[in-house]
Coordinates of C-alpha atoms in Angstrom, one line a residue:
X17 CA 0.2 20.5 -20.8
X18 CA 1.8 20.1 -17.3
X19 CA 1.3 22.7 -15.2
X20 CA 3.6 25.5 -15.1
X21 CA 5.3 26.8 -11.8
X22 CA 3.2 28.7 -9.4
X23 CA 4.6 31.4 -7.2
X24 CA 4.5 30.0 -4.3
X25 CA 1.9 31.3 -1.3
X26 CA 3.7 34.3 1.3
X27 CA 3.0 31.1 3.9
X28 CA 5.1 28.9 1.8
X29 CA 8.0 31.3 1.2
X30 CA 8.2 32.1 5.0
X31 CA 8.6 28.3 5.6
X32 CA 10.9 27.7 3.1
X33 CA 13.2 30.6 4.4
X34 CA 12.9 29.3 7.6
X35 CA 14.2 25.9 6.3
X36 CA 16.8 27.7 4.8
X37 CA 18.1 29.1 7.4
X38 CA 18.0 26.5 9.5
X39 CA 21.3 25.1 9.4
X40 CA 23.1 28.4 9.1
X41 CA 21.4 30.4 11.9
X42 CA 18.9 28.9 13.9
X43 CA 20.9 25.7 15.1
X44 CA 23.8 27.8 16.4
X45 CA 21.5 30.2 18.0
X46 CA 20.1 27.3 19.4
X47 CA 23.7 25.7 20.6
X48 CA 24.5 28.9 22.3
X49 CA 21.4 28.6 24.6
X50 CA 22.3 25.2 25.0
X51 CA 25.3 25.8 26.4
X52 CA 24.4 28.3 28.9
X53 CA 21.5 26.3 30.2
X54 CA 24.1 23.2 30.5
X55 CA 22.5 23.0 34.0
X56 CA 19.1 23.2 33.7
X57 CA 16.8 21.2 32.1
X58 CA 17.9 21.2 28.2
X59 CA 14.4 20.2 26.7
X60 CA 12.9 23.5 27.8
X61 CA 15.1 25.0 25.3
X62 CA 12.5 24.9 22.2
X63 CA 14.1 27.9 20.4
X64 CA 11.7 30.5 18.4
X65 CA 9.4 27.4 17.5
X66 CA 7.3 27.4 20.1
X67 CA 4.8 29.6 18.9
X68 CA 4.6 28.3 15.7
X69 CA 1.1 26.1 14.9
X70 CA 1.0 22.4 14.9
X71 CA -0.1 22.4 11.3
X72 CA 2.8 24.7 10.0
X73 CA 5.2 22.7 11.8
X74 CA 4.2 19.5 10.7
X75 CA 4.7 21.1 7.1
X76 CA 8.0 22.7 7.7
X77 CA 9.5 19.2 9.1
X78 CA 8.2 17.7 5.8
X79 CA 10.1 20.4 3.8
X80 CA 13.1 20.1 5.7
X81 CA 12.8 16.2 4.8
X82 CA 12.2 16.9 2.0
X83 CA 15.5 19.0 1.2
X84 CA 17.6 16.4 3.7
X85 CA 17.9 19.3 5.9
X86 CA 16.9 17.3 9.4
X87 CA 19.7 16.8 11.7
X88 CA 19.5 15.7 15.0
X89 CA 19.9 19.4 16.8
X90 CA 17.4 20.2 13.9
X91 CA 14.4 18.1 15.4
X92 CA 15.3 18.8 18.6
X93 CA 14.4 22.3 18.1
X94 CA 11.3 21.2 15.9
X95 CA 10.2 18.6 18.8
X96 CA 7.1 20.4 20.1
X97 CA 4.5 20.0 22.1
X98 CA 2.0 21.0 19.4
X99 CA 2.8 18.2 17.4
X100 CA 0.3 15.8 16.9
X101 CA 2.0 13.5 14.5
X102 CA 5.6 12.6 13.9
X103 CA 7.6 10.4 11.3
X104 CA 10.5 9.7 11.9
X105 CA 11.2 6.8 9.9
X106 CA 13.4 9.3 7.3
X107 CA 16.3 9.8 9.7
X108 CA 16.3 6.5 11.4
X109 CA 20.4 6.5 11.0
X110 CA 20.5 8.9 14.4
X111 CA 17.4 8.5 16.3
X112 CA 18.5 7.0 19.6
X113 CA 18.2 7.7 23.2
X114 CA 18.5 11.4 23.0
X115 CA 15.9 12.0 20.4
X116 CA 13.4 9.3 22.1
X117 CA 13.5 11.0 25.2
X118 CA 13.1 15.0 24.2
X119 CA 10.0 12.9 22.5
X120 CA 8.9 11.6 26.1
X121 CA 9.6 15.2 27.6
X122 CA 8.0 17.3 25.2
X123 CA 5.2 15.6 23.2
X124 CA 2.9 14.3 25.1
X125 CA -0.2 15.3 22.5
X126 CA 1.4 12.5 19.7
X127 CA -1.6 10.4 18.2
X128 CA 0.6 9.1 15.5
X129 CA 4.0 8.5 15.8
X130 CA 6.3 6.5 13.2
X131 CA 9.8 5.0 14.3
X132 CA 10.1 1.9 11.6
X133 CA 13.8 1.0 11.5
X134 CA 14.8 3.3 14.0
X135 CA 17.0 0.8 15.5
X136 CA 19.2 2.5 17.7
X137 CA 16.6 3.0 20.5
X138 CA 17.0 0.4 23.2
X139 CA 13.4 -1.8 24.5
X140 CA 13.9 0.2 27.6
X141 CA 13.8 3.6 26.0
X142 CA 11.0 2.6 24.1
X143 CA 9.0 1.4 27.1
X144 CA 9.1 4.8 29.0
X145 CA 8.3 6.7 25.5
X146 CA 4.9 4.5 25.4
X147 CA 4.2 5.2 29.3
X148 CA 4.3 9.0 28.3
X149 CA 1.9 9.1 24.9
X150 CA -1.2 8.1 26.4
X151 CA -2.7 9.8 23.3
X152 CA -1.3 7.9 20.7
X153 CA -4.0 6.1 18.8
X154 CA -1.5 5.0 16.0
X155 CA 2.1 3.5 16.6
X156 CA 4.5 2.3 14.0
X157 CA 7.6 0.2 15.6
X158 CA 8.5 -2.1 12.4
X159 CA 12.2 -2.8 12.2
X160 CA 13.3 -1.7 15.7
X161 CA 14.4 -3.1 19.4
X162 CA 10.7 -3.8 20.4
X163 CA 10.3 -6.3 22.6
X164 CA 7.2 -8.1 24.3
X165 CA 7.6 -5.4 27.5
X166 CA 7.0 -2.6 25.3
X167 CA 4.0 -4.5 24.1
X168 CA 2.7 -4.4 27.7
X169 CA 3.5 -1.1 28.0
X170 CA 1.3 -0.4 25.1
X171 CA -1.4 -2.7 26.3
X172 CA -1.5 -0.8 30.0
X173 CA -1.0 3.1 28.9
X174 CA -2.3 3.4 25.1
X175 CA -6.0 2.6 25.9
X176 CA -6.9 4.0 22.4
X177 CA -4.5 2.4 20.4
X178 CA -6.4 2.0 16.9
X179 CA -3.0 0.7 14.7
X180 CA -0.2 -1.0 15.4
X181 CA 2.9 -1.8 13.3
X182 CA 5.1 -4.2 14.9
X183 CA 7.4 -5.9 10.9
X184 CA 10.4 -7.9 11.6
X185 CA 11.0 -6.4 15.2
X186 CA 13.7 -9.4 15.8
X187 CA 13.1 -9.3 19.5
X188 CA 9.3 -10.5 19.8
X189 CA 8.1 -13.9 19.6
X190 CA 4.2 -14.9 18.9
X191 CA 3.8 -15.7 22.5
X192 CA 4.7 -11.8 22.5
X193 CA 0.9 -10.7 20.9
X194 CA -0.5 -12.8 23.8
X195 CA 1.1 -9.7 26.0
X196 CA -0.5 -7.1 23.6
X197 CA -4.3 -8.3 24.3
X198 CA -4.2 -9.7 27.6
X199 CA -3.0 -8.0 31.1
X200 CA -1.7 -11.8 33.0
X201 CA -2.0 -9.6 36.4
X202 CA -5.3 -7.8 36.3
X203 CA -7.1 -10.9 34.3
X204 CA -8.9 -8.6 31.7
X205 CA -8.4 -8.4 28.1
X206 CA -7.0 -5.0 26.2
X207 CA -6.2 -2.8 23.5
X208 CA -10.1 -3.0 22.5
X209 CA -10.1 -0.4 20.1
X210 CA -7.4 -1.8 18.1
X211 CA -8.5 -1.8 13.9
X212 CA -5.5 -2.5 12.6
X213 CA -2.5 -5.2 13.3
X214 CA 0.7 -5.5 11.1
X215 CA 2.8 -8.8 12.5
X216 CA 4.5 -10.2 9.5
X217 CA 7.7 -12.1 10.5
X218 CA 6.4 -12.7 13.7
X219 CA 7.6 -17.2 14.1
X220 CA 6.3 -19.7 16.1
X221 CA 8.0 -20.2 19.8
X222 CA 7.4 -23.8 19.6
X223 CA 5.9 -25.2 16.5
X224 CA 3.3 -24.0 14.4
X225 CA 0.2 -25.2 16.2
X226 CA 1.6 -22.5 19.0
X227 CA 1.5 -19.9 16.6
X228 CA -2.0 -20.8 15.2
X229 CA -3.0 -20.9 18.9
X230 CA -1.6 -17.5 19.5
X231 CA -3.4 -16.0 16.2
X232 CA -6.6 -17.3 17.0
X233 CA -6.4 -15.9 20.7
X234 CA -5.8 -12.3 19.3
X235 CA -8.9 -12.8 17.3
X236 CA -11.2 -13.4 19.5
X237 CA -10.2 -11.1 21.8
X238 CA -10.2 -8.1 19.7
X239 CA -13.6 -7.6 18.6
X240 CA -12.9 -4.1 16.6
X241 CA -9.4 -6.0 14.9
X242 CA -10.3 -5.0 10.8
X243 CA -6.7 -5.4 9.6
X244 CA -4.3 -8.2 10.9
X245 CA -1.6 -8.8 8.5
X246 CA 0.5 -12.1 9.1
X247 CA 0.5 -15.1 6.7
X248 CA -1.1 -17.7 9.2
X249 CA -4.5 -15.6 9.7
X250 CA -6.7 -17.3 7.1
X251 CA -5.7 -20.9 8.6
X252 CA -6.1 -19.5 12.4
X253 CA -9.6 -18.6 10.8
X254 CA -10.4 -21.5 9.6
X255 CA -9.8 -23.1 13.1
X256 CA -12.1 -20.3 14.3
X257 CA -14.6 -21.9 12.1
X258 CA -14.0 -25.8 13.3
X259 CA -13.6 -24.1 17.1
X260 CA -11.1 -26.3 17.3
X261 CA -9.7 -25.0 20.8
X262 CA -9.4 -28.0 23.2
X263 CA -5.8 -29.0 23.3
X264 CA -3.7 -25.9 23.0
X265 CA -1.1 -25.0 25.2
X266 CA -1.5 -21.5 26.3
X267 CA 1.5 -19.6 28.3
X268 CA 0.9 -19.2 32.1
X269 CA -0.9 -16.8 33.4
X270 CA -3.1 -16.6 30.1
X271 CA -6.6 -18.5 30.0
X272 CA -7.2 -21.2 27.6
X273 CA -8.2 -21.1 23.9
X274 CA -12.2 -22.2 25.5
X275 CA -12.4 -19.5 28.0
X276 CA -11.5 -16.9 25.4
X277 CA -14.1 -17.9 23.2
X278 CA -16.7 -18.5 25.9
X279 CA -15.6 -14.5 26.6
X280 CA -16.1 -13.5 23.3
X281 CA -19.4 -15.5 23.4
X282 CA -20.6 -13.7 26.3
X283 CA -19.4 -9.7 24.7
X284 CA -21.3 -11.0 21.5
X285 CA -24.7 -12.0 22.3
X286 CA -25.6 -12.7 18.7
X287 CA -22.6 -15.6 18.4
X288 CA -24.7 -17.6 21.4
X289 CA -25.6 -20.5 18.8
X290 CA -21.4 -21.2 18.5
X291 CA -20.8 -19.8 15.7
X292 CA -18.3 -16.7 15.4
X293 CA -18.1 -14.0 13.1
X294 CA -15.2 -11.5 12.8
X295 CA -14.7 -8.2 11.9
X296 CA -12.0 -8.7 9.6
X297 CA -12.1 -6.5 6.0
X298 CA -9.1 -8.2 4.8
X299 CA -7.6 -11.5 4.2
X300 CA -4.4 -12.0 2.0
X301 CA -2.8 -15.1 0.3
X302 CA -5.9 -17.5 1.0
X303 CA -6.0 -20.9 -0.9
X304 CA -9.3 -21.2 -2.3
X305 CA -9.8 -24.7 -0.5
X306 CA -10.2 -22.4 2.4
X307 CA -12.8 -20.0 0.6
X308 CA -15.8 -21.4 2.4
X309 CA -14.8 -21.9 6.1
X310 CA -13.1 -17.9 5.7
X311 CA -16.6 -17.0 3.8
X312 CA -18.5 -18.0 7.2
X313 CA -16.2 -16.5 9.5
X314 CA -15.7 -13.1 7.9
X315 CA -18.9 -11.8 6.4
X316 CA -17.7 -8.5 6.1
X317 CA -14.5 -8.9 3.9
X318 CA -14.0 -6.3 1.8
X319 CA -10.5 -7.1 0.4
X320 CA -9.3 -10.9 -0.3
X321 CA -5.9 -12.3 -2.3
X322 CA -6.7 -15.4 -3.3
X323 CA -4.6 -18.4 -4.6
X324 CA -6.0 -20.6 -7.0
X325 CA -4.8 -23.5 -8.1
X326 CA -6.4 -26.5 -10.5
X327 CA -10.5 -26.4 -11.5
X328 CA -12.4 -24.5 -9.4
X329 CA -15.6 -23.3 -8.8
X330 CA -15.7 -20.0 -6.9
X331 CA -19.5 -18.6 -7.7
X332 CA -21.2 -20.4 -4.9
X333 CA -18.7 -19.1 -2.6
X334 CA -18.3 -15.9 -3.2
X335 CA -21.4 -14.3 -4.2
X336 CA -22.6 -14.0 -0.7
X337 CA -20.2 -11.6 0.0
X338 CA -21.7 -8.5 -1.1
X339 CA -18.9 -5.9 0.2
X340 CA -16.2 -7.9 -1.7
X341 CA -14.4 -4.6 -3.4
X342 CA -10.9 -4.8 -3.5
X343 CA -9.9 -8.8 -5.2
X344 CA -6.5 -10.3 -6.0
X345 CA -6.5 -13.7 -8.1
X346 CA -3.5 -15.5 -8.1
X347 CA -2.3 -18.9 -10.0
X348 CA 0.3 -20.5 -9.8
X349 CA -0.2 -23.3 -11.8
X350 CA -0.8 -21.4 -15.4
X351 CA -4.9 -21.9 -15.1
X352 CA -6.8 -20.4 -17.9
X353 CA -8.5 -16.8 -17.2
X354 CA -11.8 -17.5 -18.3
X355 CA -12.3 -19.7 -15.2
X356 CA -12.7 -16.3 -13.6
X357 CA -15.4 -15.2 -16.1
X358 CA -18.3 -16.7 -13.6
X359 CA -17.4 -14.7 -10.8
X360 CA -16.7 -11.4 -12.8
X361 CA -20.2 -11.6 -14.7
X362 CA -21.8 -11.9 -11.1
X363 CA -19.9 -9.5 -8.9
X364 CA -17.2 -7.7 -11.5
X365 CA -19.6 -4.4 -11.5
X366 CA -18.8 -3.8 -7.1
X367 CA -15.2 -4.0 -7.7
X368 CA -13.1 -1.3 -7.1
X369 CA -9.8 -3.1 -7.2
X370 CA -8.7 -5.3 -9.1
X371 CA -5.5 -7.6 -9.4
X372 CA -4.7 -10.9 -11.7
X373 CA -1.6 -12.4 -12.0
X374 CA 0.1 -16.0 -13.4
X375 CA -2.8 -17.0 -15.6
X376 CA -2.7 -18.2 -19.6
X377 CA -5.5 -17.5 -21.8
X378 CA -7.2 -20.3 -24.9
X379 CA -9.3 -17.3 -25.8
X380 CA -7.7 -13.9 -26.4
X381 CA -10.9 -12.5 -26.1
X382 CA -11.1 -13.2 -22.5
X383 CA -9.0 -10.3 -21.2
X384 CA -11.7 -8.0 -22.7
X385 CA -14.6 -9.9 -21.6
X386 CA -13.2 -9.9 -18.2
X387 CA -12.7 -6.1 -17.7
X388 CA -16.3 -5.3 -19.5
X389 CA -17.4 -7.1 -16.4
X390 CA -15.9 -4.5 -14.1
X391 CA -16.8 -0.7 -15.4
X392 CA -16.6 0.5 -11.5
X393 CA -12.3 0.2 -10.9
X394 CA -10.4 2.4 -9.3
X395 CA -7.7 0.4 -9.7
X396 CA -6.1 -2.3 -11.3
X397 CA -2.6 -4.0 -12.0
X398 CA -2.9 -6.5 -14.1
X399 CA 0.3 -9.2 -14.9
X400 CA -1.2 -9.8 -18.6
X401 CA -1.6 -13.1 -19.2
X402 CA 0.3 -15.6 -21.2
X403 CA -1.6 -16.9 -24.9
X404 CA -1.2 -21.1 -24.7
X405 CA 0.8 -22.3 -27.4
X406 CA -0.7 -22.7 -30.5
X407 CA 0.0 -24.3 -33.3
X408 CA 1.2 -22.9 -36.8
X409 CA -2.1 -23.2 -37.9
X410 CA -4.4 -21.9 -35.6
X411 CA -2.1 -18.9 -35.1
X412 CA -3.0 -18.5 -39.3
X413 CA -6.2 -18.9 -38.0
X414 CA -6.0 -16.0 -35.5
X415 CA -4.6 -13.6 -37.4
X416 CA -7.3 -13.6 -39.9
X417 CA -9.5 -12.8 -36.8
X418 CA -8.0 -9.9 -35.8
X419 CA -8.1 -8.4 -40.1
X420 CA -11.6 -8.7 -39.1
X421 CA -12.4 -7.7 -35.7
X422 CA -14.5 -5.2 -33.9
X423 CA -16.2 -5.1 -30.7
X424 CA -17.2 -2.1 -28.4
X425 CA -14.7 -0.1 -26.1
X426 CA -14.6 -0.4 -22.8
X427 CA -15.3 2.6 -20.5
X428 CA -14.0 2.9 -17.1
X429 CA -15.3 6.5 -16.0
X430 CA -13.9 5.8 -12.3
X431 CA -10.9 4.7 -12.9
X432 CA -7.6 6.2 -11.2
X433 CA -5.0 3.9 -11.2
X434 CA -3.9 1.2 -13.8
X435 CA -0.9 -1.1 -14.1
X436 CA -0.3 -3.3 -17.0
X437 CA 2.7 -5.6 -17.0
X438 CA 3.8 -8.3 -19.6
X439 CA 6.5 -10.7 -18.9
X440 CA 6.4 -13.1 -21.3
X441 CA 9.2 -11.8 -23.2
X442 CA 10.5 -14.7 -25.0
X443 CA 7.9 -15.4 -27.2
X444 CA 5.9 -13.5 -30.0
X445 CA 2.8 -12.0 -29.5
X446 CA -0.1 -13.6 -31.3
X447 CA -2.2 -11.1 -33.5
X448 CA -5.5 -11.3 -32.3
X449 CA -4.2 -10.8 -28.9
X450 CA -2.2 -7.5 -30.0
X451 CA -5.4 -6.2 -31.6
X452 CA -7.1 -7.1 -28.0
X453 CA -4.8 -5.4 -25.9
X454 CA -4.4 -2.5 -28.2
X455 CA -7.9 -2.1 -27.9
X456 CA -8.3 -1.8 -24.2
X457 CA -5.1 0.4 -23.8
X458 CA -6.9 2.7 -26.4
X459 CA -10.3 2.5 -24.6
X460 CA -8.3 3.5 -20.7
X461 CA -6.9 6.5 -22.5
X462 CA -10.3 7.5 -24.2
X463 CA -12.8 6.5 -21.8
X464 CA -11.1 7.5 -18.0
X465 CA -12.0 10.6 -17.5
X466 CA -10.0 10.0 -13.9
X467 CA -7.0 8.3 -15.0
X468 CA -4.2 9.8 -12.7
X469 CA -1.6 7.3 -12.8
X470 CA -0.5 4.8 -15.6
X471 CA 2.1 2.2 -15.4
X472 CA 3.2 -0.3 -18.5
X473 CA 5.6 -2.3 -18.4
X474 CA 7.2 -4.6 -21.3
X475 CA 4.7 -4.1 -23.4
X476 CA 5.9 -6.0 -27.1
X477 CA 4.0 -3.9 -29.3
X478 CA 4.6 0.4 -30.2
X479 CA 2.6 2.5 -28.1
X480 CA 3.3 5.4 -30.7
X481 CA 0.0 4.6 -32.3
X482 CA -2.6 4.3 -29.1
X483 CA -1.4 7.4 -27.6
X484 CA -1.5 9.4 -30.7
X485 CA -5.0 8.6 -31.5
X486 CA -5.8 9.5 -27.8
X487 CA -4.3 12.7 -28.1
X488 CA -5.7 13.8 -31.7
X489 CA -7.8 17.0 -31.6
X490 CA -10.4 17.8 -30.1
X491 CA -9.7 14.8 -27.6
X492 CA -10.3 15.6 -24.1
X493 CA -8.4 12.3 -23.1
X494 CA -5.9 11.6 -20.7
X495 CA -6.5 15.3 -19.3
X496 CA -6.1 13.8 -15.7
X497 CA -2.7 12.1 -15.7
X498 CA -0.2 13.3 -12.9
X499 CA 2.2 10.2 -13.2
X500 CA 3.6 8.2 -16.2
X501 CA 5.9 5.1 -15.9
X502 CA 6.8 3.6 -18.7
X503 CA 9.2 0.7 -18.3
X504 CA 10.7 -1.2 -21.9
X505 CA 8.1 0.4 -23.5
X506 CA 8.5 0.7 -27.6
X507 CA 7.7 4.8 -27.8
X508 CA 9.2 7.4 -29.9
X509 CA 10.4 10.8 -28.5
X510 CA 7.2 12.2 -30.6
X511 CA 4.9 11.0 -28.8
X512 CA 6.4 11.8 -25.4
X513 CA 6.9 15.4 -26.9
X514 CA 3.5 14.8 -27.7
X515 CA 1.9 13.8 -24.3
X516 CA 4.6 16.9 -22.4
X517 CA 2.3 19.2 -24.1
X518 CA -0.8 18.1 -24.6
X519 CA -3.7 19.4 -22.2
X520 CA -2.6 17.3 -18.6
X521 CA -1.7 17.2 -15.1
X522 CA 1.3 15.4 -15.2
X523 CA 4.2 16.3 -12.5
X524 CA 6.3 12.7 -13.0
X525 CA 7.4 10.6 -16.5
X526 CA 9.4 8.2 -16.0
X527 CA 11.3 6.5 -19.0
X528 CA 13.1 3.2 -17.8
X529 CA 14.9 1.3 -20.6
X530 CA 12.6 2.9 -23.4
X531 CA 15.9 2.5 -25.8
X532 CA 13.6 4.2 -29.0
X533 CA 14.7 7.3 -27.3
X534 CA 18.0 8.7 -27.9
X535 CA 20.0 10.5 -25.0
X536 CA 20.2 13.8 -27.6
X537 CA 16.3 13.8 -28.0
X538 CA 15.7 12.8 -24.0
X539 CA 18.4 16.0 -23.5
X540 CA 16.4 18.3 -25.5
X541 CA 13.1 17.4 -24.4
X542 CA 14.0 18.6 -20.8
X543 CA 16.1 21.7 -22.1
X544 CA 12.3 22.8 -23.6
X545 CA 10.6 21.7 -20.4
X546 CA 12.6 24.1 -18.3
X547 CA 12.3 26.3 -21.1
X548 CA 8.5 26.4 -20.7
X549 CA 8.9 26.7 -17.2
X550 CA 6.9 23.2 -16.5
X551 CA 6.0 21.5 -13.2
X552 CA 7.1 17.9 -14.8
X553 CA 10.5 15.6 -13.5
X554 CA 11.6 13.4 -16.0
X555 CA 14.1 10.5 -15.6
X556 CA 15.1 8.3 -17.6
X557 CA 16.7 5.6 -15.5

């Protein structure tokens, strides 16, 4: 069953009584200082704190989060210089000027620091609190008032800047990345350690051939760049591939689109013969038109979302990549899954993730075949998909199928993580398929030993049955599970009773719109978990 409350360590009670007392002693003790120090310096006031090590106070700022404790004369006794990482995206509502600059005064050891959404801090502010982290190699600014001088500011005192999050900040342009890589004055090119690049939202400041331009210019210039999230980076790629540089328009002061890659040339003696190869692991939303211009360009991809559309042929194009471990299909158009059979019987065994979404099946086989291709996940969502209509007869034809069917289980002895989400609602399930699917629900719970967390949602069919036969003595299944989200799902109050305590790890069930249980039995049900004293939340709604 769930595991039952611990008592907690003597470290762990200390910090929680210090959290406790927080607000009722410590921040007036604090205010007094304050105000006899009015006129002196106020960010040498660090209260009792000081002493206190890095570690412990990164864990009592996440308790006090935690418990919604945080104020702002809270963290400005908790702002120390022995902090190496901060987050402060949970109290964006009053991080402003104040806040940012006890940050500049006091710690200057931050290698991570998180300010997504915090709004209220003007560019300016933000420029000086760059010029005094030289340390930082990670920097999260999504959502606020950064603007393309706080880029430079990055670009000339971060020298180790590894990741950079820069979401719908309103107040950059793509001219602005041009900024991030490139120092206009000195003539030399930047931020080369940077891995990882989030600039989603970031629009053109002409057209889209400026934007392309701008993409294309950041990578070649960043010869370490891993990660660069924006929706434009597998046709900037692609342009990459034709080198199609002569004609763009760069901003002044920045060289051209054929000096950059005559740079990039000359850093990377092995791309002499022309052609370039980047270090990209990941590439999202790619058509597969593009597959084999991205396929030349980025050898190393790990991680690819594909969109597929029509026929296809993928094997040629993708078996070369032999890192490929993390793969989303997408279609759009309703293609048949067993057009993914090919790849899946080459590669399927090196995937770690995996993700398929908008496809119809002829065969309701092919959902199984397709997983017994991939025994390695360690995670998967899959948006189950859609039988093709079939006529009166061959759904007669189908269900006599399924009287008679048997194949082998599937066994997934990595897995950690699986999602399973129907949304056909508005028409029946065929038989054969609700044998097929009961089948490879029964074979996750039996054979993952490392199944943590399971999600499914809408399922049309009574998960009474699968879970029970999981759970029968002497099984050892489903003795992993921390999380359970259940969504629609046709389940009896037995069963959950069953699974609460049955031999598990679970710490969260969630019971969303699962109307087979009544309030009364959901009532009881935590009544006898506090009862038993048990480490589980459950909600359901």
């Amino acid at each position: 069953m769930p595991l039952r409350r611990i008592i907690p360590t003597l470290e762990n009670l200390r910090l929680d009584n210090v959290s406790e007392n927080m607000k009722r002693l410590w921040v007036k003790v604090y205010s007094m200082e304050a105000k006899l120090a009015r006129n002196r310096d106020h960010d040498t006031i660090t209260g009792p704190f000081s002493m206190l090590a890095g570690s412990l106070l990164q864990e009592l700022l996440e308790i006090m989060r935690e418990r919604k404790f945080l104020t702002p004369s809270i963290l400005h006794i908790l702002l120390l210089p022995q902090l190496k990482s901060l987050n402060l995206n949970y109290c964006s509502s009053y991080v402003g000027n104040t806040l940012a600059h006890t940050i500049t005064v006091r710690c200057k050891n931050l290698s991570s620091l998180t300010l997504c959404h915090c709004d209220q801090i003007p560019a300016d502010t933000l420029v000086e609190l760059v010029k005094a982290l030289p340390c930082l190699t990670k920097l999260h600014l999504s959502s606020t008032q950064c603007n393309t001088q706080v880029l430079s500011a990055i670009r000339s005192f971060c020298p180790e800047i590894n990741e950079l999050d820069i979401i719908s900040c309103k107040k950059l342009s793509a001219d602005s990345l041009l900024h991030l890589v490139y120092d206009p004055v000195a003539r030399s090119y930047c931020c080369q350690s940077l891995q990882r690049l989030r600039a989603e939202g970031l629009t053109p400041t002409t057209d889209l051939q400026s934007l392309l331009s701008v993409l294309v210019f950041v990578l070649l210039a960043l010869p370490k760049l891993k990660y660069f999230f924006h929706n434009f980076v597998p046709k900037a790629v692609c342009l990459i591939y034709d080198q199609e540089f002569h004609g763009a328009q760069m901003p002044a002061g920045f060289p051209s689109l054929e000096e950059v890659a005559r740079y990039r040339t000359s850093t990377h003696p092995n791309e002499g013969s022309g052609r370039f190869t980047l270090a990209l692991r990941k590439i999202d939303w790619m058509l597969f038109s593009l597959l084999p211009k991205i396929g030349a360009v980025c050898p190393h991809l790990l991680e690819i979302t594909m969109i597929l559309r029509d026929s296809w042929d993928l094997d040629p194009h993708v078996l070369p990549w032999h890192n490929l471990t993390h793969v989303t299909f997408c279609s759009d158009e309703r293609m048949d899954l067993k057009e993914l059979l090919p790849v899946t019987a080459n590669i399927g065994p090196q995937f770690k993730y995996l993700a398929v979404d908008g496809f119809i099946f002829k065969d309701e086989l092919t959902l199984h075949t397709l997983l017994s291709h991939c025994p390695n996940l360690l995670k998967c969502m899959l948006f189950l998909p859609s039988p093709e209509r079939n006529d009166r007869q061959s759904q007669q034809q189908n269900e006599a199928r399924a009287r008679n069917l048997c194949f082998p289980p599937l066994q997934f002895p990595e897995l950690v993580s699986i999602c399973l989400v129907y949304n056909d609602l508005g028409n029946p399930l065929p038989s054969l398929y609700k044998v097929v699917l009961g089948n490879i629900i029964e074979s996750v719970f039996k054979y993952s030993p490392c199944l943590e967390i399971l999600h499914l949602f809408c399922l049309p069919f009574s998960l009474d049955e699968a879970f029970q036969k999981a759970l029968t003595p002497p099984s050892t299944a489903l003795q992993s599970l921390r999380e359970l989200e259940l969504v629609r799902a046709r389940i009896s109050i037995h069963t959950i009773n069953l699974l609460v305590f049955s031999e598990n790890q679970l710490s969260l069930i969630s019971l969303e719109k699962c109307f087979h249980i009544s309030r009364v039995d959901y009532n009881e049900l935590l009544q006898r978990v506090r009862k038993e004293n048990l480490e589980v939340v459950i909600t359901r709604e």
